[in-house]
C-alpha positions as a printed Julia matrix, in Angstrom:
84×3 Matrix{Float64}:
 -40.89   -5.65   -0.37
 -39.67   -8.87   -2.04
 -38.75   -7.78   -5.26
 -36.93   -5.46   -2.93
 -35.07   -7.22   -1.44
 -34.2   -10.3    -4.99
 -33.1    -6.68   -6.03
 -30.51   -5.62   -3.89
 -29.52   -9.15   -3.2
 -29.14   -9.46   -6.91
 -27.19   -6.43   -7.05
 -24.81   -6.82   -3.84
 -23.93  -10.45   -5.49
 -22.75   -8.46   -8.64
 -21.08   -6.41   -6.99
 -19.21   -9.05   -5.12
 -18.97  -10.87   -8.27
 -17.64   -6.71   -9.86
 -15.06   -6.36   -7.49
 -13.27  -10.49   -7.69
 -13.25  -10.22  -10.61
 -10.49   -7.49  -11.19
  -7.73   -7.5   -10.45
  -5.88   -5.1    -7.24
  -3.32   -2.84   -8.55
  -1.62   -1.77   -6.38
   2.42    0.02   -5.92
   4.66    0.36   -3.09
   8.09    2.38   -2.09
  10.15    3.08   -0.19
  10.64    5.52    2.05
  13.49    6.27    4.39
  12.33    9.16    7.91
  14.49   11.82    7.98
  14.64   11.9    12.16
  15.06    7.99   12.46
  15.9     6.62    9.82
  13.39    4.18   10.3
  11.85    2.86    6.11
   9.12    1.86    5.67
   6.7     0.81    3.05
   4.13    2.65    1.31
   1.1     1.59   -0.32
   0.76    3.98   -2.9
  -3.83    3.18   -3.74
  -3.75    4.99   -0.37
  -4.84    8.93   -1.5
  -2.67   10.67    1.14
   0.27   11.08    1.87
   2.68    9.82    4.13
   2.59   12.0     8.21
   4.35   13.98    8.67
   6.28   14.86    5.76
   9.73   14.79    7.01
  10.49   11.39    4.94
  12.43   10.68    1.2
  11.32    8.65   -0.98
  13.68    5.35   -0.98
  12.71    3.9    -4.63
  11.07    6.17   -6.9
  10.01    3.01   -9.17
   7.3     2.0    -7.9
   7.63   -1.96   -6.32
   4.26   -4.47   -7.57
   4.58   -6.78   -4.73
   4.03   -6.28   -0.86
   6.29   -9.07   -1.13
   9.12   -7.49   -3.21
   8.93   -4.24   -1.18
   9.72   -6.75    1.59
  12.62   -8.26    0.0
  13.76   -5.2    -1.09
  13.87   -3.25    2.62
  15.03   -5.7     4.51
  18.05   -5.68    2.04
  18.7    -2.24    2.4
  18.28   -3.84    7.0
  21.52   -5.58    5.56
  23.71   -2.89    3.84
  23.36   -0.48    7.09
  20.97    2.31    4.22
  17.68    1.67    6.7
  17.55    1.39   10.74
  16.08   -0.81   12.87
């Protein structure tokens, strides 16, 4: 029983080290809901599409970080493209 526990512990530590060493590849798009004009940052690593489907993608190119997407959204709020 100790061998199984030790094997599971080593495997868990190995998977944790592997996950921590590989960088996250997140990409973000900005979408605008058609009925309200509200803009939202959408994480492309989520395997589903936003629901409901009444949105348009404002930024076609992927924004690499959430901070960059937030700064871009702030600019869109200031020039009136997006509503609060």
